[in-house]
């Protein structure tokens, strides 16, 4: 599989317009030549172990009234509504009580970048983000590795 590495999100990503100080943002990339929509479809198709983690999340967060499978939307990839799309980037995500998040799948040259932006609203959002962070990194890196493997 392609080597996934931490990276800077390209300057033209829509995520840069959302970010302010204290927001969370990370970005990884892998060498793969593929269209953003095709990469996003691979990324949103979680493997069974990641689906199991999402199931645990559902059980733990249901009492807090958090959105479980993303809001209704005309265009969704997995549980994530498509917020914006152009020839270089697909932007997914939604706003919830505890935090707002967007995921960018940005293709530039022969790299696919996967970036996540999170704006927490309260203590619950900050605790949630800290709790899921190890799993987020694992899922994001695995998602890009699957993209690279699929386009070989």
PDB file of C-alpha atoms in Angstrom:
ATOM      1  CA  UNK A   1       0.000   0.000   0.000  1.00  0.00           C
ATOM      2  CA  UNK A   2       1.023   3.616  -0.499  1.00  0.00           C
ATOM      3  CA  UNK A   3       2.770   5.410   2.314  1.00  0.00           C
ATOM      4  CA  UNK A   4       0.381   7.684   4.208  1.00  0.00           C
ATOM      5  CA  UNK A   5       2.019  10.761   5.690  1.00  0.00           C
ATOM      6  CA  UNK A   6       1.010  13.838   7.637  1.00  0.00           C
ATOM      7  CA  UNK A   7       0.835  16.826   5.290  1.00  0.00           C
ATOM      8  CA  UNK A   8      -0.235  20.415   4.895  1.00  0.00           C
ATOM      9  CA  UNK A   9      -3.607  20.851   3.265  1.00  0.00           C
ATOM     10  CA  UNK A  10      -3.249  22.575  -0.128  1.00  0.00           C
ATOM     11  CA  UNK A  11      -3.985  26.306  -0.038  1.00  0.00           C
ATOM     12  CA  UNK A  12      -7.026  26.049  -2.291  1.00  0.00           C
ATOM     13  CA  UNK A  13      -9.060  23.840   0.053  1.00  0.00           C
ATOM     14  CA  UNK A  14     -12.348  25.242   1.299  1.00  0.00           C
ATOM     15  CA  UNK A  15     -11.388  24.157   4.821  1.00  0.00           C
ATOM     16  CA  UNK A  16      -8.962  27.051   5.123  1.00  0.00           C
ATOM     17  CA  UNK A  17     -11.923  29.453   4.976  1.00  0.00           C
ATOM     18  CA  UNK A  18     -13.542  27.770   7.991  1.00  0.00           C
ATOM     19  CA  UNK A  19     -10.606  27.508  10.345  1.00  0.00           C
ATOM     20  CA  UNK A  20      -9.991  29.984  13.123  1.00  0.00           C
ATOM     21  CA  UNK A  21      -7.623  29.851  16.064  1.00  0.00           C
ATOM     22  CA  UNK A  22      -8.304  26.946  18.464  1.00  0.00           C
ATOM     23  CA  UNK A  23     -10.109  24.860  15.838  1.00  0.00           C
ATOM     24  CA  UNK A  24      -8.754  21.383  15.211  1.00  0.00           C
ATOM     25  CA  UNK A  25      -7.433  20.503  11.780  1.00  0.00           C
ATOM     26  CA  UNK A  26      -5.296  17.643  10.573  1.00  0.00           C
ATOM     27  CA  UNK A  27      -4.308  16.415   7.152  1.00  0.00           C
ATOM     28  CA  UNK A  28      -2.787  13.260   5.698  1.00  0.00           C
ATOM     29  CA  UNK A  29      -1.917  12.402   2.152  1.00  0.00           C
ATOM     30  CA  UNK A  30      -1.048   9.436  -0.012  1.00  0.00           C
ATOM     31  CA  UNK A  31       0.260   9.120  -3.542  1.00  0.00           C
ATOM     32  CA  UNK A  32      -2.674   8.130  -5.754  1.00  0.00           C
ATOM     33  CA  UNK A  33      -4.078   9.543  -8.963  1.00  0.00           C
ATOM     34  CA  UNK A  34      -7.840   9.484  -8.632  1.00  0.00           C
ATOM     35  CA  UNK A  35     -10.734  11.921  -8.825  1.00  0.00           C
ATOM     36  CA  UNK A  36     -11.900  13.437  -5.526  1.00  0.00           C
ATOM     37  CA  UNK A  37     -15.366  11.847  -5.700  1.00  0.00           C
ATOM     38  CA  UNK A  38     -13.946   8.375  -6.332  1.00  0.00           C
ATOM     39  CA  UNK A  39     -11.491   8.790  -3.451  1.00  0.00           C
ATOM     40  CA  UNK A  40     -14.256  10.065  -1.162  1.00  0.00           C
ATOM     41  CA  UNK A  41     -16.425   7.046  -1.983  1.00  0.00           C
ATOM     42  CA  UNK A  42     -13.599   4.707  -0.955  1.00  0.00           C
ATOM     43  CA  UNK A  43     -12.946   6.726   2.209  1.00  0.00           C
ATOM     44  CA  UNK A  44     -16.624   6.734   3.247  1.00  0.00           C
ATOM     45  CA  UNK A  45     -16.930   2.945   2.811  1.00  0.00           C
ATOM     46  CA  UNK A  46     -15.633   2.050   6.270  1.00  0.00           C
ATOM     47  CA  UNK A  47     -14.117  -1.403   6.831  1.00  0.00           C
ATOM     48  CA  UNK A  48     -15.926  -3.651   9.315  1.00  0.00           C
ATOM     49  CA  UNK A  49     -13.640  -2.781  12.244  1.00  0.00           C
ATOM     50  CA  UNK A  50     -14.328   0.941  11.726  1.00  0.00           C
ATOM     51  CA  UNK A  51     -18.078   0.244  11.444  1.00  0.00           C
ATOM     52  CA  UNK A  52     -17.822  -1.551  14.802  1.00  0.00           C
ATOM     53  CA  UNK A  53     -16.227   1.569  16.323  1.00  0.00           C
ATOM     54  CA  UNK A  54     -19.040   3.691  14.871  1.00  0.00           C
ATOM     55  CA  UNK A  55     -21.493   1.283  16.511  1.00  0.00           C
ATOM     56  CA  UNK A  56     -19.825   1.840  19.874  1.00  0.00           C
ATOM     57  CA  UNK A  57     -20.021   5.587  19.273  1.00  0.00           C
ATOM     58  CA  UNK A  58     -23.767   5.295  18.619  1.00  0.00           C
ATOM     59  CA  UNK A  59     -24.347   3.485  21.917  1.00  0.00           C
ATOM     60  CA  UNK A  60     -22.238   5.929  23.926  1.00  0.00           C
ATOM     61  CA  UNK A  61     -23.558   9.154  22.367  1.00  0.00           C
ATOM     62  CA  UNK A  62     -27.281   8.365  21.991  1.00  0.00           C
ATOM     63  CA  UNK A  63     -28.114   9.572  25.534  1.00  0.00           C
ATOM     64  CA  UNK A  64     -26.573  12.952  24.674  1.00  0.00           C
ATOM     65  CA  UNK A  65     -28.812  13.509  21.633  1.00  0.00           C
ATOM     66  CA  UNK A  66     -26.036  13.642  19.052  1.00  0.00           C
ATOM     67  CA  UNK A  67     -26.747  13.044  15.370  1.00  0.00           C
ATOM     68  CA  UNK A  68     -26.046   9.383  14.642  1.00  0.00           C
ATOM     69  CA  UNK A  69     -26.051   8.845  10.875  1.00  0.00           C
ATOM     70  CA  UNK A  70     -25.730  12.345   9.539  1.00  0.00           C
ATOM     71  CA  UNK A  71     -28.682  14.574   8.705  1.00  0.00           C
ATOM     72  CA  UNK A  72     -30.877  13.943   5.692  1.00  0.00           C
ATOM     73  CA  UNK A  73     -29.291  15.246   2.516  1.00  0.00           C
ATOM     74  CA  UNK A  74     -29.784  14.882  -1.211  1.00  0.00           C
ATOM     75  CA  UNK A  75     -26.172  13.773  -1.690  1.00  0.00           C
ATOM     76  CA  UNK A  76     -24.395  11.693   0.951  1.00  0.00           C
ATOM     77  CA  UNK A  77     -21.325   9.489   1.039  1.00  0.00           C
ATOM     78  CA  UNK A  78     -21.791   7.033   3.869  1.00  0.00           C
ATOM     79  CA  UNK A  79     -23.262   9.027   6.759  1.00  0.00           C
ATOM     80  CA  UNK A  80     -21.743  12.296   5.537  1.00  0.00           C
ATOM     81  CA  UNK A  81     -23.647  14.902   3.522  1.00  0.00           C
ATOM     82  CA  UNK A  82     -21.736  16.384   0.590  1.00  0.00           C
ATOM     83  CA  UNK A  83     -21.390  20.085   1.392  1.00  0.00           C
ATOM     84  CA  UNK A  84     -19.464  21.154  -1.720  1.00  0.00           C
ATOM     85  CA  UNK A  85     -17.732  19.558  -4.680  1.00  0.00           C
ATOM     86  CA  UNK A  86     -15.540  20.667  -7.548  1.00  0.00           C
ATOM     87  CA  UNK A  87     -12.873  19.117  -9.768  1.00  0.00           C
ATOM     88  CA  UNK A  88     -10.274  19.157  -6.946  1.00  0.00           C
ATOM     89  CA  UNK A  89     -12.217  18.675  -3.728  1.00  0.00           C
ATOM     90  CA  UNK A  90     -15.199  16.997  -2.112  1.00  0.00           C
ATOM     91  CA  UNK A  91     -16.236  18.521   1.206  1.00  0.00           C
ATOM     92  CA  UNK A  92     -18.343  16.419   3.570  1.00  0.00           C
ATOM     93  CA  UNK A  93     -19.731  17.007   7.041  1.00  0.00           C
ATOM     94  CA  UNK A  94     -22.377  18.612   9.211  1.00  0.00           C
ATOM     95  CA  UNK A  95     -22.990  20.649  12.341  1.00  0.00           C
ATOM     96  CA  UNK A  96     -24.114  19.073  15.612  1.00  0.00           C
ATOM     97  CA  UNK A  97     -24.803  20.253  19.159  1.00  0.00           C
ATOM     98  CA  UNK A  98     -21.311  19.534  20.433  1.00  0.00           C
ATOM     99  CA  UNK A  99     -19.229  20.365  17.355  1.00  0.00           C
ATOM    100  CA  UNK A 100     -19.166  21.173  13.640  1.00  0.00           C
ATOM    101  CA  UNK A 101     -16.938  19.155  11.363  1.00  0.00           C
ATOM    102  CA  UNK A 102     -15.952  18.964   7.734  1.00  0.00           C
ATOM    103  CA  UNK A 103     -13.846  16.415   5.911  1.00  0.00           C
ATOM    104  CA  UNK A 104     -11.998  17.438   2.767  1.00  0.00           C
ATOM    105  CA  UNK A 105     -10.882  14.982   0.111  1.00  0.00           C
ATOM    106  CA  UNK A 106      -8.560  17.125  -1.987  1.00  0.00           C
ATOM    107  CA  UNK A 107      -6.684  15.836  -5.035  1.00  0.00           C
ATOM    108  CA  UNK A 108      -3.647  17.715  -6.272  1.00  0.00           C
ATOM    109  CA  UNK A 109      -1.104  16.306  -8.673  1.00  0.00           C
ATOM    110  CA  UNK A 110      -0.616  12.665  -7.817  1.00  0.00           C
ATOM    111  CA  UNK A 111      -1.666  13.026  -4.160  1.00  0.00           C
ATOM    112  CA  UNK A 112      -4.961  12.590  -2.357  1.00  0.00           C
ATOM    113  CA  UNK A 113      -5.219  14.687   0.809  1.00  0.00           C
ATOM    114  CA  UNK A 114      -7.673  13.842   3.568  1.00  0.00           C
ATOM    115  CA  UNK A 115      -8.204  16.655   6.055  1.00  0.00           C
ATOM    116  CA  UNK A 116     -10.571  17.049   8.975  1.00  0.00           C
ATOM    117  CA  UNK A 117     -11.650  20.348  10.520  1.00  0.00           C
ATOM    118  CA  UNK A 118     -13.516  20.473  13.839  1.00  0.00           C
ATOM    119  CA  UNK A 119     -14.965  23.434  15.714  1.00  0.00           C
ATOM    120  CA  UNK A 120     -16.080  22.430  19.203  1.00  0.00           C
ATOM    121  CA  UNK A 121     -19.002  24.282  20.815  1.00  0.00           C
ATOM    122  CA  UNK A 122     -18.732  23.248  24.437  1.00  0.00           C
ATOM    123  CA  UNK A 123     -17.021  21.018  26.982  1.00  0.00           C
ATOM    124  CA  UNK A 124     -18.857  18.002  25.579  1.00  0.00           C
ATOM    125  CA  UNK A 125     -17.373  18.688  22.146  1.00  0.00           C
ATOM    126  CA  UNK A 126     -13.864  19.020  23.531  1.00  0.00           C
ATOM    127  CA  UNK A 127     -14.188  15.792  25.553  1.00  0.00           C
ATOM    128  CA  UNK A 128     -15.647  13.976  22.546  1.00  0.00           C
ATOM    129  CA  UNK A 129     -12.845  15.148  20.255  1.00  0.00           C
ATOM    130  CA  UNK A 130     -10.169  14.081  22.738  1.00  0.00           C
ATOM    131  CA  UNK A 131     -11.818  10.670  23.199  1.00  0.00           C
ATOM    132  CA  UNK A 132     -12.082   9.858  19.503  1.00  0.00           C
ATOM    133  CA  UNK A 133      -8.725  11.261  18.404  1.00  0.00           C
ATOM    134  CA  UNK A 134      -6.742   7.968  18.448  1.00  0.00           C
ATOM    135  CA  UNK A 135      -9.514   6.293  16.446  1.00  0.00           C
ATOM    136  CA  UNK A 136      -9.819   9.238  14.067  1.00  0.00           C
ATOM    137  CA  UNK A 137      -6.122   9.057  13.183  1.00  0.00           C
ATOM    138  CA  UNK A 138      -6.303   5.287  12.664  1.00  0.00           C
ATOM    139  CA  UNK A 139      -9.408   5.533  10.461  1.00  0.00           C
ATOM    140  CA  UNK A 140      -8.055   8.466   8.414  1.00  0.00           C
ATOM    141  CA  UNK A 141      -4.711   6.803   7.725  1.00  0.00           C
ATOM    142  CA  UNK A 142      -6.415   3.496   6.859  1.00  0.00           C
ATOM    143  CA  UNK A 143      -8.827   5.298   4.531  1.00  0.00           C
ATOM    144  CA  UNK A 144      -5.988   6.792   2.502  1.00  0.00           C
ATOM    145  CA  UNK A 145      -4.161   3.463   2.398  1.00  0.00           C
ATOM    146  CA  UNK A 146      -7.346   1.912   0.960  1.00  0.00           C
ATOM    147  CA  UNK A 147      -7.511   4.669  -1.672  1.00  0.00           C
ATOM    148  CA  UNK A 148      -3.921   3.972  -2.723  1.00  0.00           C
ATOM    149  CA  UNK A 149      -4.541   0.208  -2.853  1.00  0.00           C
ATOM    150  CA  UNK A 150      -7.724   0.654  -4.917  1.00  0.00           C
ATOM    151  CA  UNK A 151      -6.079   2.697  -7.666  1.00  0.00           C
ATOM    152  CA  UNK A 152      -3.023   0.519  -8.209  1.00  0.00           C
TER     153      UNK A 152
END
